[in-house]
PDB file of C-alpha atoms in Angstrom:
ATOM      1  CA  ALA A  37      46.158 -58.624  -8.837  1.00 50.00           C
ATOM      2  CA  SER A  38      48.073 -57.447 -11.893  1.00 51.00           C
ATOM      3  CA  ARG A  39      45.011 -58.075 -14.072  1.00 53.00           C
ATOM      4  CA  ARG A  40      42.823 -55.965 -11.727  1.00 53.00           C
ATOM      5  CA  ALA A  41      45.375 -53.136 -11.778  1.00 47.00           C
ATOM      6  CA  ALA A  42      45.453 -53.228 -15.558  1.00 48.00           C
ATOM      7  CA  CYS A  43      41.646 -53.058 -15.678  1.00 50.00           C
ATOM      8  CA  VAL A  44      41.654 -50.028 -13.356  1.00 43.00           C
ATOM      9  CA  ARG A  45      44.182 -48.245 -15.591  1.00 54.00           C
ATOM     10  CA  VAL A  46      42.074 -48.954 -18.672  1.00 45.00           C
ATOM     11  CA  CYS A  47      38.961 -47.570 -16.947  1.00 48.00           C
ATOM     12  CA  VAL A  48      40.816 -44.393 -15.939  1.00 42.00           C
ATOM     13  CA  TYR A  49      42.074 -43.875 -19.500  1.00 48.00           C
ATOM     14  CA  MET A  50      38.544 -44.332 -20.819  1.00 52.00           C
ATOM     15  CA  LEU A  51      37.167 -41.762 -18.376  1.00 44.00           C
ATOM     16  CA  LEU A  52      39.860 -39.280 -19.365  1.00 43.00           C
ATOM     17  CA  ALA A  53      39.174 -39.810 -23.033  1.00 46.00           C
ATOM     18  CA  ALA A  54      35.442 -39.238 -22.479  1.00 46.00           C
ATOM     19  CA  ALA A  55      35.922 -36.125 -20.358  1.00 42.00           C
ATOM     20  CA  ILE A  56      38.274 -34.191 -22.624  1.00 37.00           C
ATOM     21  CA  PRO A  57      35.911 -33.880 -25.621  1.00 43.00           C
ATOM     22  CA  LEU A  58      33.138 -32.720 -23.277  1.00 39.00           C
ATOM     23  CA  GLY A  59      35.310 -29.931 -21.934  1.00 40.00           C
ATOM     24  CA  LEU A  60      35.086 -31.226 -18.366  1.00 37.00           C
ATOM     25  CA  SER A  61      37.686 -30.011 -15.904  1.00 36.00           C
ATOM     26  CA  LEU A  62      39.435 -32.751 -13.954  1.00 35.00           C
ATOM     27  CA  SER A  63      41.235 -30.349 -11.640  1.00 34.00           C
ATOM     28  CA  PRO A  64      39.793 -29.351  -8.230  1.00 34.00           C
ATOM     29  CA  PRO A  65      37.646 -26.201  -8.213  1.00 34.00           C
ATOM     30  CA  ALA A  66      39.569 -23.014  -7.609  1.00 31.00           C
ATOM     31  CA  THR A  67      39.046 -21.157  -4.334  1.00 33.00           C
ATOM     32  CA  SER A  68      37.200 -17.886  -4.809  1.00 35.00           C
ATOM     33  CA  ALA A  69      39.680 -15.023  -4.825  1.00 39.00           C
ATOM     34  CA  SER A  70      36.883 -12.577  -3.954  1.00 57.00           C
ATOM     35  CA  ALA A  71      36.151 -14.080  -0.526  1.00 83.00           C
ATOM     36  CA  LEU A  72      36.490 -11.479   2.202  1.00 95.00           C
ATOM     37  CA  SER A  73      38.648 -12.035   5.261  1.00 96.00           C
ATOM     38  CA  THR A  74      36.820 -12.424   8.557  1.00 97.00           C
ATOM     39  CA  ARG A  75      38.628  -9.375   9.909  1.00 96.00           C
ATOM     40  CA  ASP A  76      37.523  -7.151   7.016  1.00 96.00           C
ATOM     41  CA  ALA A  77      33.963  -8.460   7.268  1.00 97.00           C
ATOM     42  CA  CYS A  78      34.029  -7.555  10.967  1.00 97.00           C
ATOM     43  CA  LEU A  79      35.179  -4.021  10.141  1.00 96.00           C
ATOM     44  CA  LEU A  80      32.240  -3.638   7.769  1.00 97.00           C
ATOM     45  CA  PHE A  81      29.731  -5.115  10.200  1.00 98.00           C
ATOM     46  CA  GLY A  82      31.026  -2.929  13.017  1.00 97.00           C
ATOM     47  CA  ALA A  83      30.569   0.133  10.827  1.00 97.00           C
ATOM     48  CA  LEU A  84      27.006  -0.717   9.796  1.00 98.00           C
ATOM     49  CA  ALA A  85      25.585  -2.485  12.858  1.00 98.00           C
ATOM     50  CA  GLU A  86      23.608  -0.855  15.670  1.00 97.00           C
ATOM     51  CA  PRO A  87      22.443  -1.779  19.187  1.00 98.00           C
ATOM     52  CA  LEU A  88      18.859  -0.890  18.244  1.00 95.00           C
ATOM     53  CA  VAL A  89      16.200  -2.008  15.756  1.00 94.00           C
ATOM     54  CA  HIS A  90      12.578  -0.968  15.401  1.00 92.00           C
ATOM     55  CA  LEU A  91      10.235  -3.843  14.579  1.00 89.00           C
ATOM     56  CA  ASP A  92       6.450  -3.915  15.044  1.00 82.00           C
ATOM     57  CA  PRO A  93       4.729  -0.627  15.996  1.00 78.00           C
ATOM     58  CA  GLU A  94       1.510  -2.504  16.793  1.00 76.00           C
ATOM     59  CA  VAL A  95       3.110  -4.140  19.820  1.00 72.00           C
ATOM     60  CA  GLY A  96       2.158  -2.257  22.974  1.00 64.00           C
ATOM     61  CA  ALA A  97       3.875  -1.907  26.327  1.00 62.00           C
ATOM     62  CA  CYS A  98       6.059  -4.928  27.037  1.00 61.00           C
ATOM     63  CA  CYS A  99       8.613  -5.617  29.765  1.00 60.00           C
ATOM     64  CA  HIS A 100      10.696  -7.803  27.400  1.00 61.00           C
ATOM     65  CA  SER A 101      11.051 -10.438  30.125  1.00 61.00           C
ATOM     66  CA  ALA A 102       9.672 -13.378  28.103  1.00 66.00           C
ATOM     67  CA  CYS A 103       6.626 -13.791  30.343  1.00 66.00           C
ATOM     68  CA  SER A 104       4.703 -16.995  29.656  1.00 67.00           C
ATOM     69  CA  ASP A 105       1.367 -15.154  29.651  1.00 58.00           C
ATOM     70  CA  CYS A 106       2.500 -12.202  27.516  1.00 57.00           C
ATOM     71  CA  GLU A 107      -0.177 -11.013  25.097  1.00 53.00           C
ATOM     72  CA  TRP A 108       2.500 -10.639  22.442  1.00 52.00           C
ATOM     73  CA  ARG A 109       3.591 -14.273  22.636  1.00 52.00           C
ATOM     74  CA  LEU A 110       3.339 -16.254  19.371  1.00 55.00           C
ATOM     75  CA  PRO A 111       1.915 -19.783  19.002  1.00 54.00           C
ATOM     76  CA  ASP A 112       5.393 -21.197  18.336  1.00 59.00           C
ATOM     77  CA  GLY A 113       6.670 -19.801  21.643  1.00 51.00           C
ATOM     78  CA  GLY A 114       8.379 -16.734  20.194  1.00 59.00           C
ATOM     79  CA  TYR A 115       7.395 -13.125  20.783  1.00 55.00           C
ATOM     80  CA  ARG A 116       6.466 -10.047  18.813  1.00 68.00           C
ATOM     81  CA  PHE A 117       8.663  -7.096  19.727  1.00 72.00           C
ATOM     82  CA  ASP A 118       8.400  -3.397  19.115  1.00 80.00           C
ATOM     83  CA  VAL A 119      12.012  -2.397  19.759  1.00 86.00           C
ATOM     84  CA  LEU A 120      15.079  -4.540  20.388  1.00 88.00           C
ATOM     85  CA  LYS A 121      18.076  -3.131  22.229  1.00 92.00           C
ATOM     86  CA  ALA A 122      21.549  -4.484  22.984  1.00 95.00           C
ATOM     87  CA  THR A 123      24.581  -3.197  24.859  1.00 96.00           C
ATOM     88  CA  LYS A 124      26.787  -3.331  21.735  1.00 96.00           C
ATOM     89  CA  PRO A 125      26.147  -3.116  17.982  1.00 98.00           C
ATOM     90  CA  LYS A 126      24.360  -6.348  17.081  1.00 98.00           C
ATOM     91  CA  TRP A 127      22.091  -5.813  14.066  1.00 98.00           C
ATOM     92  CA  VAL A 128      22.256  -4.190  10.647  1.00 98.00           C
ATOM     93  CA  PRO A 129      18.730  -2.793  10.177  1.00 98.00           C
ATOM     94  CA  CYS A 130      17.199  -3.665   6.804  1.00 98.00           C
ATOM     95  CA  TYR A 131      14.903  -0.682   6.507  1.00 97.00           C
ATOM     96  CA  LEU A 132      15.427   2.961   5.613  1.00 97.00           C
ATOM     97  CA  ARG A 133      13.226   4.524   8.285  1.00 96.00           C
ATOM     98  CA  ARG A 134      10.613   3.429  10.822  1.00 93.00           C
ATOM     99  CA  ASP A 135       8.519   5.995  12.618  1.00 92.00           C
ATOM    100  CA  PHE A 136       6.338   4.642  15.414  1.00 86.00           C
ATOM    101  CA  GLY A 137       4.617   7.991  15.821  1.00 87.00           C
ATOM    102  CA  ASP A 138       4.748   7.886  19.618  1.00 87.00           C
ATOM    103  CA  GLU A 139       7.218   8.092  22.506  1.00 85.00           C
ATOM    104  CA  ARG A 140       9.261   5.250  20.986  1.00 83.00           C
ATOM    105  CA  GLY A 141      10.224   7.643  18.250  1.00 88.00           C
ATOM    106  CA  CYS A 142      11.575   7.273  14.741  1.00 93.00           C
ATOM    107  CA  HIS A 143      14.615   5.260  13.769  1.00 94.00           C
ATOM    108  CA  GLU A 144      16.742   5.880  10.689  1.00 97.00           C
ATOM    109  CA  PRO A 145      19.664   3.436  10.472  1.00 97.00           C
ATOM    110  CA  ARG A 146      23.134   4.951  10.556  1.00 95.00           C
ATOM    111  CA  TRP A 147      24.068   3.350   7.262  1.00 97.00           C
ATOM    112  CA  ALA A 148      21.028   4.849   5.515  1.00 97.00           C
ATOM    113  CA  SER A 149      21.668   8.387   6.706  1.00 96.00           C
ATOM    114  CA  ALA A 150      25.462   8.264   6.342  1.00 97.00           C
ATOM    115  CA  LEU A 151      25.814   6.467   3.009  1.00 98.00           C
ATOM    116  CA  PHE A 152      22.864   8.296   1.392  1.00 97.00           C
ATOM    117  CA  PRO A 153      22.865  11.729   3.053  1.00 93.00           C
ATOM    118  CA  GLY A 154      20.559  13.271   0.465  1.00 88.00           C
ATOM    119  CA  GLY A 155      18.308  10.262   0.116  1.00 92.00           C
ATOM    120  CA  GLY A 156      19.317   9.747  -3.507  1.00 95.00           C
ATOM    121  CA  GLU A 157      21.789   7.572  -5.369  1.00 97.00           C
ATOM    122  CA  VAL A 158      25.525   7.694  -4.757  1.00 98.00           C
ATOM    123  CA  THR A 159      28.570   6.810  -6.842  1.00 98.00           C
ATOM    124  CA  ARG A 160      31.245   4.331  -5.846  1.00 97.00           C
ATOM    125  CA  ALA A 161      33.577   7.157  -4.793  1.00 97.00           C
ATOM    126  CA  GLN A 162      30.901   8.829  -2.649  1.00 97.00           C
ATOM    127  CA  PHE A 163      29.996   5.469  -1.124  1.00 98.00           C
ATOM    128  CA  GLY A 164      33.599   4.708  -0.163  1.00 97.00           C
ATOM    129  CA  GLU A 165      34.126   8.115   1.411  1.00 97.00           C
ATOM    130  CA  ALA A 166      30.917   7.871   3.448  1.00 97.00           C
ATOM    131  CA  LEU A 167      31.663   4.298   4.525  1.00 97.00           C
ATOM    132  CA  ALA A 168      35.098   5.322   5.801  1.00 95.00           C
ATOM    133  CA  GLY A 169      33.451   8.094   7.819  1.00 94.00           C
ATOM    134  CA  LEU A 170      31.050   5.762   9.643  1.00 94.00           C
ATOM    135  CA  GLY A 171      33.631   4.771  12.223  1.00 91.00           C
ATOM    136  CA  PHE A 172      33.874   1.394  13.921  1.00 94.00           C
ATOM    137  CA  GLU A 173      32.775  -0.193  17.169  1.00 94.00           C
ATOM    138  CA  MET A 174      33.471  -3.855  17.931  1.00 96.00           C
ATOM    139  CA  PRO A 175      30.119  -5.578  17.373  1.00 97.00           C
ATOM    140  CA  MET A 176      28.498  -8.633  18.899  1.00 97.00           C
ATOM    141  CA  GLY A 177      29.018 -11.843  16.957  1.00 98.00           C
ATOM    142  CA  PRO A 178      32.609 -12.028  15.679  1.00 97.00           C
ATOM    143  CA  ARG A 179      35.084 -14.078  17.689  1.00 97.00           C
ATOM    144  CA  GLY A 180      38.143 -12.177  18.874  1.00 95.00           C
ATOM    145  CA  SER A 181      38.717  -8.460  18.708  1.00 91.00           C
ATOM    146  CA  VAL A 182      39.517  -5.934  16.014  1.00 90.00           C
ATOM    147  CA  GLY A 183      40.971  -2.471  16.191  1.00 81.00           C
ATOM    148  CA  ALA A 184      40.106  -0.037  13.419  1.00 66.00           C
ATOM    149  CA  ASP A 185      43.256   2.044  13.678  1.00 75.00           C
ATOM    150  CA  GLY A 186      44.037   1.480  10.007  1.00 69.00           C
ATOM    151  CA  GLY A 187      40.606   2.577   8.822  1.00 86.00           C
ATOM    152  CA  MET A 188      38.391   0.742   6.358  1.00 93.00           C
ATOM    153  CA  PRO A 189      40.426  -1.296   3.826  1.00 94.00           C
ATOM    154  CA  GLU A 190      39.618  -0.505   0.213  1.00 95.00           C
ATOM    155  CA  SER A 191      39.179  -4.215  -0.453  1.00 95.00           C
ATOM    156  CA  ALA A 192      36.413  -4.356   2.166  1.00 97.00           C
ATOM    157  CA  ALA A 193      34.632  -1.367   0.637  1.00 97.00           C
ATOM    158  CA  ASP A 194      34.951  -2.993  -2.789  1.00 97.00           C
ATOM    159  CA  ALA A 195      33.414  -6.231  -1.507  1.00 97.00           C
ATOM    160  CA  LEU A 196      30.434  -4.448   0.034  1.00 98.00           C
ATOM    161  CA  TRP A 197      29.865  -2.338  -3.076  1.00 98.00           C
ATOM    162  CA  ALA A 198      30.042  -5.457  -5.271  1.00 97.00           C
ATOM    163  CA  TRP A 199      27.345  -7.121  -3.151  1.00 98.00           C
ATOM    164  CA  LEU A 200      25.088  -4.072  -3.020  1.00 98.00           C
ATOM    165  CA  ALA A 201      25.553  -2.618  -6.500  1.00 98.00           C
ATOM    166  CA  GLY A 202      27.159  -5.361  -8.584  1.00 96.00           C
ATOM    167  CA  ASP A 203      28.774  -3.796 -11.662  1.00 95.00           C
ATOM    168  CA  GLY A 204      26.649  -0.680 -11.375  1.00 96.00           C
ATOM    169  CA  ASP A 205      28.066   2.835 -11.316  1.00 96.00           C
ATOM    170  CA  ALA A 206      25.541   4.097  -8.768  1.00 98.00           C
ATOM    171  CA  LEU A 207      23.499   2.799  -5.846  1.00 98.00           C
ATOM    172  CA  THR A 208      20.157   3.926  -4.410  1.00 98.00           C
ATOM    173  CA  PRO A 209      19.027   3.558  -0.777  1.00 98.00           C
ATOM    174  CA  GLU A 210      16.231   1.236  -1.896  1.00 98.00           C
ATOM    175  CA  GLY A 211      18.673  -0.900  -3.850  1.00 98.00           C
ATOM    176  CA  ALA A 212      20.991  -1.149  -0.863  1.00 98.00           C
ATOM    177  CA  ARG A 213      18.123  -2.184   1.422  1.00 98.00           C
ATOM    178  CA  THR A 214      16.989  -4.887  -1.005  1.00 98.00           C
ATOM    179  CA  ARG A 215      20.487  -6.328  -1.291  1.00 98.00           C
ATOM    180  CA  LEU A 216      20.989  -6.254   2.488  1.00 98.00           C
ATOM    181  CA  GLN A 217      17.752  -8.200   2.890  1.00 98.00           C
ATOM    182  CA  ALA A 218      19.106 -10.731   0.393  1.00 98.00           C
ATOM    183  CA  MET A 219      21.845 -11.538   2.921  1.00 98.00           C
ATOM    184  CA  ALA A 220      19.283 -12.825   5.423  1.00 97.00           C
ATOM    185  CA  GLU A 221      19.106 -16.514   6.218  1.00 95.00           C
ATOM    186  CA  ASP A 222      15.519 -16.409   4.970  1.00 94.00           C
ATOM    187  CA  PRO A 223      15.371 -13.638   2.343  1.00 93.00           C
ATOM    188  CA  GLN A 224      11.673 -14.353   1.773  1.00 90.00           C
ATOM    189  CA  ALA A 225      10.672 -13.720   5.391  1.00 91.00           C
ATOM    190  CA  GLU A 226       7.944 -11.107   5.754  1.00 91.00           C
ATOM    191  CA  GLY A 227       9.485  -9.427   8.771  1.00 91.00           C
ATOM    192  CA  ALA A 228       7.603  -7.598  11.504  1.00 86.00           C
ATOM    193  CA  VAL A 229       5.658  -5.294   9.177  1.00 89.00           C
ATOM    194  CA  GLY A 230       5.590  -7.301   5.947  1.00 92.00           C
ATOM    195  CA  GLU A 231       8.493  -5.489   4.278  1.00 94.00           C
ATOM    196  CA  GLY A 232      10.955  -8.373   4.294  1.00 96.00           C
ATOM    197  CA  PRO A 233      13.738  -9.250   6.757  1.00 97.00           C
ATOM    198  CA  ASP A 234      14.080  -6.553   9.414  1.00 96.00           C
ATOM    199  CA  HIS A 235      17.755  -6.953  10.277  1.00 97.00           C
ATOM    200  CA  LEU A 236      20.943  -8.968   9.847  1.00 98.00           C
ATOM    201  CA  VAL A 237      23.154 -10.570  12.454  1.00 98.00           C
ATOM    202  CA  TRP A 238      26.879 -11.228  12.107  1.00 98.00           C
ATOM    203  CA  LYS A 239      26.624 -14.788  10.785  1.00 98.00           C
ATOM    204  CA  GLU A 240      24.328 -13.829   7.918  1.00 98.00           C
ATOM    205  CA  PHE A 241      26.384 -10.780   6.967  1.00 98.00           C
ATOM    206  CA  ALA A 242      29.730 -12.585   7.005  1.00 98.00           C
ATOM    207  CA  LYS A 243      28.538 -15.633   5.065  1.00 97.00           C
ATOM    208  CA  ALA A 244      26.990 -13.485   2.338  1.00 97.00           C
ATOM    209  CA  LEU A 245      30.342 -11.758   1.748  1.00 97.00           C
ATOM    210  CA  GLY A 246      32.265 -15.040   1.686  1.00 96.00           C
ATOM    211  CA  ALA A 247      33.853 -14.618   5.117  1.00 97.00           C
ATOM    212  CA  LYS A 248      34.043 -17.301   7.815  1.00 97.00           C
ATOM    213  CA  PRO A 249      31.762 -16.171  10.654  1.00 97.00           C
ATOM    214  CA  PHE A 250      33.193 -18.552  13.274  1.00 97.00           C
ATOM    215  CA  GLU A 251      36.868 -17.942  12.547  1.00 97.00           C
ATOM    216  CA  MET A 252      38.853 -16.411  15.412  1.00 97.00           C
ATOM    217  CA  ILE A 253      40.117 -12.924  14.582  1.00 94.00           C
ATOM    218  CA  VAL A 254      43.647 -12.387  15.866  1.00 83.00           C
TER     219      VAL A 254
END
């Protein structure tokens, strides 16, 4: 037994001696300090999300009852939809504007109109001010409940800006849309009209910002 223990110690010393010249770290990886809390991610999602998304304008009248003989049913069992609606904010739309040109109307996401009121680029300061003015409604997805009495934390605004703009000094609406689409579970998806992912749900949004989507918010 003592011989085996001695052999183990020798092997460990040899591994250490080999690792040090290579610059390998033997300590556990550090936890990312930039990860966003679930609560702050919820505040952001609740500010950006909506109970409405416009999808495929080619889809005609549909009762949205998942009928087995629906003409808009897909081969895999799913459905094509024109408009999706929910009772609470559920999706962050990943488009700047969709006009169906009929009674279903035109939809411009709240984030697009509020964060980019003139349609052009904004600075970090302008972005933060507009984000704080969006307000908050508890969305579908997060577990627990959040009150927004304290407003939008600066750390949350910083995290969203870092994802959307990186180290940039300004952000365009098109750049924001592209980076929101990058949060999607399948960023390469064509979406309803071939422009990429149409919307985000809570899980995708939270995970992209380093938050834990299934953590209870207390």
